[in-house]
Short mmCIF file of C-alpha atoms in Angstrom, two decimals:
data_model
loop_
_atom_site.label_atom_id
_atom_site.label_comp_id
_atom_site.label_asym_id
_atom_site.label_seq_id
_atom_site.Cartn_x
_atom_site.Cartn_y
_atom_site.Cartn_z
CA MET A 233 -21.50 15.61 -3.18
CA ILE A 234 -18.07 14.50 -1.97
CA ILE A 235 -18.21 11.45 0.29
CA ASP A 236 -15.40 9.65 2.07
CA GLY A 237 -16.75 6.14 1.60
CA HIS A 238 -14.63 4.48 4.26
CA SER A 239 -13.16 5.83 7.46
CA HIS A 240 -13.22 4.65 11.06
CA VAL A 241 -14.32 6.67 14.06
CA THR A 242 -11.37 9.01 14.55
CA LEU A 243 -11.05 10.87 17.84
CA PRO A 244 -11.75 13.56 18.72
CA ILE A 245 -14.85 13.59 16.53
CA GLU A 246 -14.95 17.40 16.45
CA GLU A 247 -11.52 17.54 14.83
CA HIS A 248 -12.53 14.99 12.22
CA ILE A 249 -15.55 17.12 11.29
CA GLN A 250 -13.34 20.23 11.12
CA LEU A 251 -10.94 18.39 8.82
CA MET A 252 -13.84 17.29 6.59
CA ASP A 253 -14.87 20.95 6.37
CA GLN A 254 -11.33 22.07 5.48
CA VAL A 255 -10.83 19.41 2.80
CA GLY A 256 -14.36 19.76 1.41
CA ILE A 257 -15.91 16.44 2.35
CA ASP A 258 -19.70 16.52 2.73
CA LYS A 259 -20.22 13.14 4.37
CA THR A 260 -18.22 10.21 5.69
CA ILE A 261 -19.34 6.59 5.73
CA LEU A 262 -18.15 5.86 9.24
CA PHE A 263 -17.04 2.45 10.48
CA SER A 264 -16.65 1.30 14.03
CA THR A 265 -13.23 0.49 15.43
CA THR A 266 -12.06 -1.50 18.41
CA PHE A 267 -8.95 0.60 18.92
CA HIS A 268 -7.69 4.11 18.26
CA PRO A 269 -4.15 4.31 16.88
CA GLU A 270 -4.64 8.06 16.37
CA LEU A 271 -4.34 8.45 20.15
CA ALA A 272 -0.86 6.89 20.23
CA ASN A 273 2.02 9.33 20.66
CA ASN A 274 4.85 7.21 19.31
CA ALA A 275 5.80 3.86 17.82
CA GLN A 276 5.91 2.15 21.23
CA GLU A 277 2.31 3.11 21.97
CA VAL A 278 1.27 2.11 18.46
CA LYS A 279 2.83 -1.32 18.95
CA GLU A 280 1.04 -1.81 22.26
CA LYS A 281 -2.30 -0.93 20.65
CA MET A 282 -1.64 -3.19 17.65
CA LYS A 283 -0.69 -6.05 19.94
CA TYR A 284 -3.87 -5.58 21.95
CA LEU A 285 -5.97 -5.66 18.77
CA ASN A 286 -4.19 -8.76 17.47
CA ASP A 287 -4.69 -10.54 20.80
CA LEU A 288 -8.34 -9.54 20.74
CA LEU A 289 -8.78 -10.80 17.18
CA ALA A 290 -7.01 -14.05 18.07
CA GLY A 291 -9.26 -14.51 21.09
CA LYS A 292 -6.30 -14.28 23.47
CA LYS A 293 -7.54 -11.26 25.37
CA GLY A 294 -10.98 -9.99 26.36
CA SER A 295 -14.17 -10.59 24.40
CA MET A 296 -14.18 -9.50 20.78
CA LEU A 297 -17.98 -9.56 20.93
CA GLU A 298 -18.04 -7.06 23.80
CA ALA A 299 -15.34 -4.93 22.16
CA ARG A 300 -17.39 -4.85 18.96
CA LYS A 301 -20.56 -3.84 20.82
CA ALA A 302 -18.71 -1.04 22.62
CA SER A 303 -17.30 0.17 19.30
CA ILE A 304 -20.80 0.27 17.81
CA MET A 305 -21.97 2.40 20.75
CA GLU A 306 -19.12 4.80 20.05
CA LEU A 307 -20.07 4.87 16.36
CA VAL A 308 -23.74 5.49 17.09
CA ASN A 309 -22.89 8.32 19.46
CA ALA A 310 -20.71 9.98 16.81
CA ILE A 311 -23.54 9.77 14.27
CA LYS A 312 -26.01 11.18 16.82
CA GLN A 313 -23.74 14.21 17.22
CA TYR A 314 -23.38 14.80 13.47
CA PRO A 315 -26.35 13.11 11.77
CA ASN A 316 -25.92 15.11 8.56
CA ARG A 317 -22.23 14.31 8.19
CA TYR A 318 -21.98 10.66 9.19
CA ILE A 319 -23.61 7.48 7.87
CA GLY A 320 -22.66 4.33 9.75
CA PHE A 321 -21.57 0.80 8.91
CA GLY A 322 -21.39 -1.53 11.89
CA ALA A 323 -19.06 -4.44 12.58
CA VAL A 324 -20.64 -7.90 12.90
CA PRO A 325 -18.78 -10.92 14.26
CA VAL A 326 -18.27 -13.95 12.04
CA GLY A 327 -18.57 -17.56 13.15
CA LEU A 328 -22.02 -17.22 14.71
CA SER A 329 -25.00 -19.29 13.52
CA LEU A 330 -27.47 -17.73 11.06
CA ASN A 331 -29.96 -17.07 13.84
CA GLU A 332 -27.36 -15.53 16.14
CA THR A 333 -26.08 -13.39 13.28
CA LYS A 334 -29.59 -12.19 12.50
CA GLU A 335 -30.20 -11.34 16.15
CA TYR A 336 -26.91 -9.46 16.29
CA ILE A 337 -27.73 -7.49 13.13
CA GLU A 338 -31.27 -6.76 14.35
CA GLU A 339 -30.05 -5.50 17.69
CA ASN A 340 -26.88 -3.65 16.68
CA ILE A 341 -27.24 -2.62 13.05
CA VAL A 342 -30.95 -2.29 12.24
CA ARG A 343 -32.09 -0.74 15.55
CA ASN A 344 -29.25 1.78 15.28
CA ASN A 345 -30.23 2.71 11.72
CA LEU A 346 -26.82 1.79 10.36
CA ALA A 347 -26.62 1.59 6.58
CA GLY A 348 -24.44 -1.47 6.15
CA VAL A 349 -22.24 -4.11 7.75
CA GLY A 350 -18.44 -4.26 7.91
CA GLU A 351 -15.55 -3.91 7.83
CA PHE A 352 -15.00 -7.66 7.73
CA SER A 353 -11.27 -8.19 8.30
CA LEU A 354 -10.75 -11.91 7.91
CA GLY A 355 -7.66 -14.06 7.93
CA ALA A 356 -6.44 -16.15 5.01
CA GLY A 357 -8.83 -19.01 4.29
CA GLN A 358 -11.77 -17.50 6.18
CA ALA A 359 -13.84 -16.17 3.27
CA HIS A 360 -16.41 -18.96 3.69
CA LEU A 361 -17.43 -17.37 7.01
CA LEU A 362 -19.07 -14.59 4.99
CA GLU A 363 -21.82 -16.82 3.65
CA VAL A 364 -23.90 -16.52 6.84
CA ILE A 365 -23.39 -12.74 6.78
CA PHE A 366 -24.77 -12.55 3.23
CA GLU A 367 -27.79 -14.67 4.19
CA ALA A 368 -28.55 -12.49 7.19
CA ALA A 369 -27.93 -9.22 5.29
CA ARG A 370 -30.42 -10.26 2.62
CA GLU A 371 -33.22 -10.33 5.16
CA TYR A 372 -32.53 -6.80 6.37
CA HIS A 373 -33.21 -4.54 3.41
CA LYS A 374 -30.27 -6.05 1.50
CA LEU A 375 -27.69 -4.38 3.72
CA PRO A 376 -24.46 -3.61 1.84
CA ILE A 377 -21.40 -5.58 2.98
CA TRP A 378 -17.90 -4.09 3.24
CA ILE A 379 -14.94 -6.51 3.15
CA HIS A 380 -11.23 -5.82 3.77
CA ALA A 381 -9.60 -7.34 0.68
CA PHE A 382 -5.92 -6.54 1.33
CA ASN A 383 -3.39 -8.70 3.18
CA PRO A 384 -3.94 -11.14 4.97
CA PHE A 385 -6.93 -11.82 2.67
CA THR A 386 -5.57 -13.79 -0.29
CA LEU A 387 -6.54 -13.93 -3.96
CA LYS A 388 -8.26 -17.24 -3.23
CA ASP A 389 -10.29 -15.56 -0.48
CA ILE A 390 -11.28 -12.75 -2.84
CA GLN A 391 -12.33 -15.29 -5.48
CA GLU A 392 -14.38 -17.17 -2.89
CA THR A 393 -16.01 -13.92 -1.75
CA VAL A 394 -16.88 -13.05 -5.36
CA SER A 395 -18.40 -16.49 -5.77
CA ILE A 396 -20.61 -15.94 -2.69
CA ALA A 397 -21.50 -12.42 -3.89
CA ASN A 398 -22.69 -13.96 -7.17
CA GLN A 399 -25.29 -15.93 -5.22
CA PHE A 400 -26.64 -12.72 -3.67
CA PRO A 401 -26.89 -10.34 -6.64
CA GLU A 402 -29.21 -8.00 -4.74
CA ILE A 403 -26.59 -7.20 -2.08
CA PRO A 404 -24.00 -4.49 -2.85
CA VAL A 405 -20.53 -5.72 -1.87
CA ILE A 406 -17.62 -3.35 -1.46
CA LEU A 407 -14.16 -4.92 -1.63
CA GLY A 408 -11.75 -2.78 0.37
CA HIS A 409 -8.39 -1.37 -0.65
CA LEU A 410 -8.66 -2.17 -4.37
CA GLY A 411 -7.94 -5.84 -3.64
CA GLY A 412 -4.44 -5.00 -2.39
CA THR A 413 -1.64 -6.62 -4.34
CA ASN A 414 -4.24 -8.73 -6.18
CA TRP A 415 -5.64 -5.62 -7.84
CA ILE A 416 -5.55 -6.84 -11.45
CA GLU A 417 -7.57 -10.00 -10.84
CA THR A 418 -9.88 -8.14 -8.44
CA MET A 419 -10.49 -5.33 -10.95
CA ASP A 420 -11.50 -7.89 -13.58
CA MET A 421 -13.92 -9.68 -11.24
CA VAL A 422 -15.50 -6.40 -10.12
CA ALA A 423 -15.89 -5.29 -13.76
CA GLU A 424 -17.83 -8.47 -14.54
CA THR A 425 -20.03 -8.64 -11.45
CA PRO A 426 -22.85 -6.06 -11.16
CA ASN A 427 -23.13 -6.03 -7.35
CA LEU A 428 -19.37 -5.70 -6.68
CA TYR A 429 -17.57 -2.41 -5.98
CA LEU A 430 -14.03 -1.38 -5.08
CA ASP A 431 -12.94 0.95 -2.30
CA THR A 432 -9.84 3.05 -3.14
CA SER A 433 -8.40 3.46 0.37
CA ALA A 434 -4.90 2.23 1.29
CA PHE A 435 -3.74 2.33 -2.34
CA TYR A 436 0.03 1.86 -2.42
CA SER A 437 0.55 3.09 -5.97
CA THR A 438 -1.01 5.99 -7.84
CA PHE A 439 -0.35 4.04 -11.03
CA VAL A 440 -2.63 1.25 -9.77
CA LEU A 441 -5.22 3.76 -8.53
CA SER A 442 -5.20 5.57 -11.87
CA THR A 443 -5.47 2.39 -13.92
CA ILE A 444 -8.48 1.15 -11.95
CA ILE A 445 -10.51 4.34 -11.53
CA ASN A 446 -10.24 5.14 -15.23
CA GLU A 447 -11.08 1.57 -16.26
CA ILE A 448 -14.16 1.00 -14.07
CA PRO A 449 -15.09 4.46 -12.74
CA GLU A 450 -18.70 3.46 -12.04
CA LYS A 451 -17.44 0.71 -9.71
CA CYS A 452 -14.94 2.68 -7.61
CA ILE A 453 -15.72 4.31 -4.29
CA PHE A 454 -13.38 6.89 -2.79
CA GLY A 455 -12.25 5.87 0.67
CA VAL A 456 -9.64 7.23 3.07
CA ASP A 457 -9.53 4.73 5.91
CA MET A 458 -8.91 7.33 8.56
CA PRO A 459 -7.06 7.33 10.89
CA TYR A 460 -4.74 5.23 8.67
CA GLY A 461 -5.05 7.37 5.55
CA ASP A 462 -4.81 11.09 4.85
CA LEU A 463 -8.07 12.79 3.86
CA GLU A 464 -6.51 15.65 1.88
CA LEU A 465 -3.84 13.66 0.02
CA SER A 466 -6.32 10.88 -0.81
CA LYS A 467 -8.79 13.33 -2.35
CA GLN A 468 -5.97 15.05 -4.26
CA ALA A 469 -4.88 11.71 -5.71
CA ILE A 470 -8.36 11.00 -7.14
CA LEU A 471 -8.66 14.50 -8.59
CA LYS A 472 -5.15 14.29 -10.09
CA TYR A 473 -5.53 10.88 -11.73
CA ALA A 474 -9.18 10.80 -12.87
CA LYS A 475 -9.04 11.45 -16.62
CA THR A 476 -12.36 13.37 -16.66
CA SER A 477 -14.44 15.29 -14.14
CA ASP A 478 -17.25 12.76 -14.68
CA ILE A 479 -14.90 10.06 -13.41
CA SER A 480 -13.77 11.98 -10.33
CA LYS A 481 -17.40 12.92 -9.58
CA ALA A 482 -18.51 9.28 -9.74
CA VAL A 483 -15.63 8.00 -7.61
CA LEU A 484 -15.65 10.84 -5.09
CA GLY A 485 -19.30 10.50 -4.17
CA ASP A 486 -21.92 9.66 -6.78
CA ASN A 487 -21.34 5.91 -6.74
CA ILE A 488 -21.69 5.42 -3.01
CA ALA A 489 -24.59 7.92 -2.91
CA LYS A 490 -26.45 5.74 -5.39
CA ILE A 491 -25.78 2.52 -3.45
CA LEU A 492 -26.93 4.00 -0.13
CA ASN A 493 -29.72 6.20 -1.57
CA ILE A 494 -28.14 9.31 -0.09
CA MET B 82 19.39 18.44 -0.97
CA ILE B 83 16.15 16.64 -1.83
CA ILE B 84 16.69 13.19 -3.30
CA ASP B 85 14.15 10.69 -4.54
CA GLY B 86 15.91 7.58 -3.28
CA HIS B 87 14.04 5.09 -5.44
CA SER B 88 12.47 5.44 -8.84
CA HIS B 89 12.72 3.47 -12.05
CA VAL B 90 13.61 4.82 -15.48
CA THR B 91 10.40 6.61 -16.47
CA LEU B 92 9.91 7.57 -20.09
CA PRO B 93 10.28 10.03 -21.59
CA ILE B 94 13.34 10.97 -19.51
CA GLU B 95 12.97 14.68 -20.35
CA GLU B 96 9.51 14.77 -18.76
CA HIS B 97 10.80 13.06 -15.63
CA ILE B 98 13.53 15.70 -15.28
CA GLN B 99 10.95 18.48 -15.83
CA LEU B 100 8.77 16.95 -13.13
CA MET B 101 11.74 16.78 -10.74
CA ASP B 102 12.31 20.49 -11.40
CA GLN B 103 8.66 21.33 -10.77
CA VAL B 104 8.43 19.36 -7.51
CA GLY B 105 11.87 20.46 -6.29
CA ILE B 106 13.83 17.22 -6.44
CA ASP B 107 17.59 17.67 -6.89
CA LYS B 108 18.54 14.09 -7.67
CA THR B 109 16.93 10.71 -8.23
CA ILE B 110 18.48 7.35 -7.44
CA LEU B 111 17.44 5.66 -10.65
CA PHE B 112 16.77 1.94 -11.02
CA SER B 113 16.58 -0.06 -14.19
CA THR B 114 13.30 -1.58 -15.29
CA THR B 115 12.41 -4.36 -17.68
CA PHE B 116 9.08 -2.82 -18.63
CA HIS B 117 7.40 0.55 -18.82
CA PRO B 118 3.85 0.64 -17.47
CA GLU B 119 3.88 4.43 -17.88
CA LEU B 120 3.58 3.87 -21.65
CA ALA B 121 0.31 1.92 -21.29
CA ASN B 122 -2.83 3.80 -22.25
CA ASN B 123 -5.41 1.74 -20.40
CA ALA B 124 -5.96 -1.25 -18.14
CA GLN B 125 -5.81 -3.74 -21.02
CA GLU B 126 -2.34 -2.54 -22.02
CA VAL B 127 -1.25 -2.54 -18.39
CA LYS B 128 -2.37 -6.14 -18.02
CA GLU B 129 -0.47 -7.20 -21.14
CA LYS B 130 2.69 -5.56 -19.82
CA MET B 131 2.27 -7.09 -16.36
CA LYS B 132 1.71 -10.51 -17.88
CA TYR B 133 4.83 -10.13 -20.01
CA LEU B 134 6.88 -9.20 -16.94
CA ASN B 135 5.47 -12.08 -14.91
CA ASP B 136 6.22 -14.54 -17.70
CA LEU B 137 9.73 -13.11 -17.94
CA LEU B 138 10.25 -13.41 -14.17
CA ALA B 139 8.90 -16.96 -14.22
CA GLY B 140 11.25 -17.85 -17.07
CA LYS B 141 8.31 -18.58 -19.40
CA LYS B 142 9.20 -16.00 -21.99
CA GLY B 143 12.48 -14.58 -23.33
CA SER B 144 15.68 -14.29 -21.34
CA MET B 145 15.52 -12.37 -18.08
CA LEU B 146 19.31 -12.03 -18.28
CA GLU B 147 19.11 -10.28 -21.66
CA ALA B 148 16.14 -8.17 -20.54
CA ARG B 149 18.15 -7.08 -17.49
CA LYS B 150 21.18 -6.15 -19.57
CA ALA B 151 19.04 -4.13 -21.98
CA SER B 152 17.44 -2.34 -19.04
CA ILE B 153 20.87 -1.46 -17.67
CA MET B 154 21.84 0.04 -21.06
CA GLU B 155 18.69 2.16 -20.89
CA LEU B 156 19.57 3.23 -17.34
CA VAL B 157 23.15 4.09 -18.25
CA ASN B 158 22.00 6.16 -21.22
CA ALA B 159 19.59 8.12 -19.01
CA ILE B 160 22.40 8.87 -16.55
CA LYS B 161 24.71 9.95 -19.40
CA GLN B 162 22.09 12.49 -20.47
CA TYR B 163 21.62 13.88 -16.96
CA PRO B 164 24.74 13.03 -14.94
CA ASN B 165 24.03 15.67 -12.31
CA ARG B 166 20.46 14.54 -11.71
CA TYR B 167 20.65 10.75 -11.80
CA ILE B 168 22.64 8.21 -9.78
CA GLY B 169 22.11 4.61 -10.83
CA PHE B 170 21.43 1.26 -9.16
CA GLY B 171 21.59 -1.71 -11.50
CA ALA B 172 19.64 -4.97 -11.44
CA VAL B 173 21.63 -8.17 -10.94
CA PRO B 174 20.18 -11.64 -11.52
CA VAL B 175 20.00 -14.08 -8.61
CA GLY B 176 20.75 -17.78 -8.83
CA LEU B 177 24.17 -17.42 -10.49
CA SER B 178 27.36 -18.76 -8.89
CA LEU B 179 29.58 -16.38 -6.91
CA ASN B 180 32.01 -16.07 -9.81
CA GLU B 181 29.27 -15.48 -12.35
CA THR B 182 27.70 -12.88 -10.07
CA LYS B 183 31.04 -11.11 -9.64
CA GLU B 184 31.58 -11.08 -13.40
CA TYR B 185 28.09 -9.72 -13.94
CA ILE B 186 28.62 -6.98 -11.36
CA GLU B 187 32.07 -6.13 -12.76
CA GLU B 188 30.74 -5.85 -16.29
CA ASN B 189 27.36 -4.22 -15.71
CA ILE B 190 27.55 -2.32 -12.44
CA VAL B 191 31.18 -1.36 -11.78
CA ARG B 192 32.17 -0.51 -15.38
CA ASN B 193 29.05 1.63 -15.69
CA ASN B 194 29.85 3.50 -12.47
CA LEU B 195 26.56 2.52 -10.89
CA ALA B 196 26.31 3.20 -7.16
CA GLY B 197 24.53 0.10 -5.98
CA VAL B 198 22.68 -3.09 -6.87
CA GLY B 199 18.94 -3.75 -6.94
CA GLU B 200 16.01 -3.74 -6.93
CA PHE B 201 15.93 -7.39 -5.91
CA SER B 202 12.30 -8.49 -6.28
CA LEU B 203 12.22 -12.04 -4.99
CA GLY B 204 9.43 -14.51 -4.45
CA ALA B 205 8.43 -15.95 -1.09
CA GLY B 206 11.12 -18.24 0.27
CA GLN B 207 13.89 -16.90 -1.99
CA ALA B 208 15.76 -14.66 0.48
CA HIS B 209 18.64 -17.14 0.70
CA LEU B 210 19.51 -16.28 -2.92
CA LEU B 211 20.76 -12.92 -1.64
CA GLU B 212 23.75 -14.42 0.16
CA VAL B 213 25.83 -14.63 -3.05
CA ILE B 214 24.86 -11.04 -3.89
CA PHE B 215 26.15 -9.84 -0.52
CA GLU B 216 29.42 -11.74 -0.96
CA ALA B 217 29.97 -10.27 -4.41
CA ALA B 218 28.93 -6.75 -3.34
CA ARG B 219 31.49 -6.82 -0.54
CA GLU B 220 34.31 -7.14 -3.04
CA TYR B 221 33.22 -4.12 -5.04
CA HIS B 222 33.56 -1.15 -2.71
CA LYS B 223 30.80 -2.50 -0.46
CA LEU B 224 28.06 -1.73 -2.98
CA PRO B 225 24.74 -0.94 -1.30
CA ILE B 226 21.97 -3.48 -1.88
CA TRP B 227 18.31 -2.53 -2.45
CA ILE B 228 15.67 -5.20 -1.74
CA HIS B 229 11.91 -5.14 -2.45
CA ALA B 230 10.41 -6.05 0.95
CA PHE B 231 6.68 -5.88 0.16
CA ASN B 232 4.47 -8.73 -1.07
CA PRO B 233 5.34 -11.42 -2.24
CA PHE B 234 8.36 -11.18 0.12
CA THR B 235 7.19 -12.53 3.48
CA LEU B 236 8.12 -11.67 7.06
CA LYS B 237 10.24 -14.83 7.12
CA ASP B 238 12.09 -13.61 4.02
CA ILE B 239 12.70 -10.22 5.61
CA GLN B 240 14.00 -11.91 8.77
CA GLU B 241 16.32 -14.09 6.69
CA THR B 242 17.55 -11.04 4.78
CA VAL B 243 18.27 -9.24 8.06
CA SER B 244 20.17 -12.26 9.27
CA ILE B 245 22.34 -12.19 6.11
CA ALA B 246 22.80 -8.41 6.43
CA ASN B 247 24.10 -8.97 9.96
CA GLN B 248 26.96 -11.02 8.50
CA PHE B 249 27.93 -8.13 6.20
CA PRO B 250 27.85 -5.11 8.52
CA GLU B 251 29.88 -3.00 6.09
CA ILE B 252 27.23 -3.19 3.34
CA PRO B 253 24.32 -0.73 3.48
CA VAL B 254 21.04 -2.55 2.87
CA ILE B 255 17.86 -0.72 1.94
CA LEU B 256 14.62 -2.62 2.53
CA GLY B 257 12.01 -1.33 0.12
CA HIS B 258 8.48 -0.12 0.81
CA LEU B 259 8.79 0.01 4.61
CA GLY B 260 8.54 -3.77 4.81
CA GLY B 261 4.97 -3.70 3.43
CA THR B 262 2.36 -5.14 5.75
CA ASN B 263 5.16 -6.41 8.02
CA TRP B 264 6.16 -2.85 8.84
CA ILE B 265 6.17 -3.17 12.65
CA GLU B 266 8.55 -6.12 12.77
CA THR B 267 10.66 -4.62 9.98
CA MET B 268 10.89 -1.25 11.72
CA ASP B 269 12.16 -2.95 14.87
CA MET B 270 14.82 -4.94 13.01
CA VAL B 271 16.00 -1.86 11.11
CA ALA B 272 16.20 0.12 14.36
CA GLU B 273 18.50 -2.52 15.87
CA THR B 274 20.77 -3.15 12.87
CA PRO B 275 23.23 -0.37 11.93
CA ASN B 276 23.56 -1.22 8.21
CA LEU B 277 19.81 -1.53 7.55
CA TYR B 278 17.65 1.25 6.09
CA LEU B 279 14.01 1.60 5.04
CA ASP B 280 12.68 3.04 1.80
CA THR B 281 9.36 4.90 2.15
CA SER B 282 7.92 4.27 -1.32
CA ALA B 283 4.62 2.46 -1.87
CA PHE B 284 3.40 3.26 1.65
CA TYR B 285 -0.28 2.36 1.89
CA SER B 286 -1.01 4.32 5.06
CA THR B 287 0.16 7.76 6.16
CA PHE B 288 -0.30 6.55 9.72
CA VAL B 289 2.32 3.85 9.13
CA LEU B 290 4.61 6.29 7.29
CA SER B 291 4.31 8.82 10.10
CA THR B 292 4.93 6.28 12.85
CA ILE B 293 8.11 4.99 11.19
CA ILE B 294 9.74 8.22 9.99
CA ASN B 295 9.31 9.83 13.39
CA GLU B 296 10.56 6.74 15.23
CA ILE B 297 13.72 6.04 13.20
CA PRO B 298 14.26 9.18 11.08
CA GLU B 299 17.96 8.48 10.57
CA LYS B 300 17.08 5.12 8.99
CA CYS B 301 14.40 6.22 6.52
CA ILE B 302 15.00 7.10 2.90
CA PHE B 303 12.40 8.95 0.86
CA GLY B 304 11.44 6.99 -2.23
CA VAL B 305 8.73 7.42 -4.83
CA ASP B 306 8.96 4.32 -7.01
CA MET B 307 8.06 6.12 -10.20
CA PRO B 308 6.28 5.33 -12.42
CA TYR B 309 4.20 3.56 -9.74
CA GLY B 310 4.20 6.40 -7.23
CA ASP B 311 3.49 10.12 -7.44
CA LEU B 312 6.50 12.40 -6.92
CA GLU B 313 4.59 15.41 -5.66
CA LEU B 314 2.15 13.62 -3.35
CA SER B 315 4.94 11.45 -1.91
CA LYS B 316 7.07 14.48 -1.04
CA GLN B 317 4.03 16.24 0.44
CA ALA B 318 3.34 13.23 2.66
CA ILE B 319 6.85 13.31 4.17
CA LEU B 320 6.71 17.08 4.74
CA LYS B 321 3.24 16.79 6.29
CA TYR B 322 4.00 13.95 8.70
CA ALA B 323 7.62 14.60 9.77
CA LYS B 324 7.33 16.08 13.26
CA THR B 325 10.38 18.36 12.81
CA SER B 326 12.27 19.86 9.87
CA ASP B 327 15.35 17.89 10.96
CA ILE B 328 13.37 14.70 10.40
CA SER B 329 12.07 15.69 6.96
CA LYS B 330 15.57 16.85 5.95
CA ALA B 331 17.10 13.52 6.98
CA VAL B 332 14.43 11.44 5.25
CA LEU B 333 14.14 13.58 2.11
CA GLY B 334 17.83 13.49 1.26
CA ASP B 335 20.50 13.61 3.95
CA ASN B 336 20.37 9.90 4.82
CA ILE B 337 20.83 8.60 1.28
CA ALA B 338 23.41 11.33 0.56
CA LYS B 339 25.48 10.03 3.48
CA ILE B 340 25.24 6.39 2.36
CA LEU B 341 26.25 7.16 -1.23
CA ASN B 342 28.71 9.96 -0.38
CA ILE B 343 26.82 12.43 -2.55
#
């Protein structure tokens, strides 16, 4: 089974499903999103949408909590339309108390039958905020946690995240984007830590992608990060650089299927 | 004419030329390199090579000056073998005096008929070291300058580089890798500054690539960054996301051909 392990709700949903059919993707692990760059027509509109998101994240505009809840509704509706093609991960705010976090997860993740929590996109120096998320996730069927590990997340943040993950060995943790420019150190930590995995989306070098997927194939999860990445070219890259068909099979679907019991 | 505007000497040379033939690349702007990750067989060998390079860059091991000169010899030999397929850019050390820099450029760049200088891969906070390079380049037929503008180069470094470039409007400046994660701000500065260009290699998002090449097509230069990038997939990405054939033609070759009078 070929599974895109990381993409955001990309509108219109029908076109995303058609594209999955064309490229030969059986399922997508779908993440909520608070904005839709795929609806922008040009750079000016992209910039306006990015600015809005940044203001939202910085607390300058609107309520991030409300925006997150609305995005989960959108995610849940997409999954309801295509229950055999989509499996959902839902965003959870950081900075809440343990009890508030548990309530949020109960209400938004568990009741909606979502399979995991994330994407956590934190700023530099914010990794410690994940500790409460891990504690809450443990209580709900050991929900997997998906963490953006590219810029602005630093190597120190990744190390701190790994250290927290070590305290929760029963929770699968997926570090996004191969650890970004800190890929060597991240690869080594993931190799050593049983509950850590790497998502391949947003790779900026096929040399890096190739090195990692052939070194720790059982730890790599194919991801596209739509609408930011290209489904077809991303799949081609894995098929081209995996040294064996066992490796491409593991990365392109088997690994995430095992984690999520698909 | 289709030109890969940025790749490093990739061994063996004969295979690189064969690949260019297969993918339909007429010429490559070839950059020197002090190490060859393409010769590594696995992650362990990659890590050893990366460590060696980092130690060299940090001045912990060997002489970076000698390593650079050896890499220029290798570059020049590659061009001698395939003079119709390769055009060279040579590395120049930073931190030398103006006179030393001019001597270095005279001896290594000008005498070897190289077409430009770079790649300058500087650390955070080092952009000011480029000023001497610009001054020296001005004296030698306004040699184009190619600067790595992804991590660890910061937005502040890119802004400082742009400010220097503004003082040398006759020198073409190519900012590598679309400005990395600072692509929005970098795109805007490149749009406003006549002598600034963007290299597309190491893009980590086709959404970002698409936004930029369609916004400022006359300022974008197709690059692959071999051996780190994939020639075929990189070309496919430009062809897939350019909204018109005029845009793909400009990005895939015409822009760099104009700058270098090819």
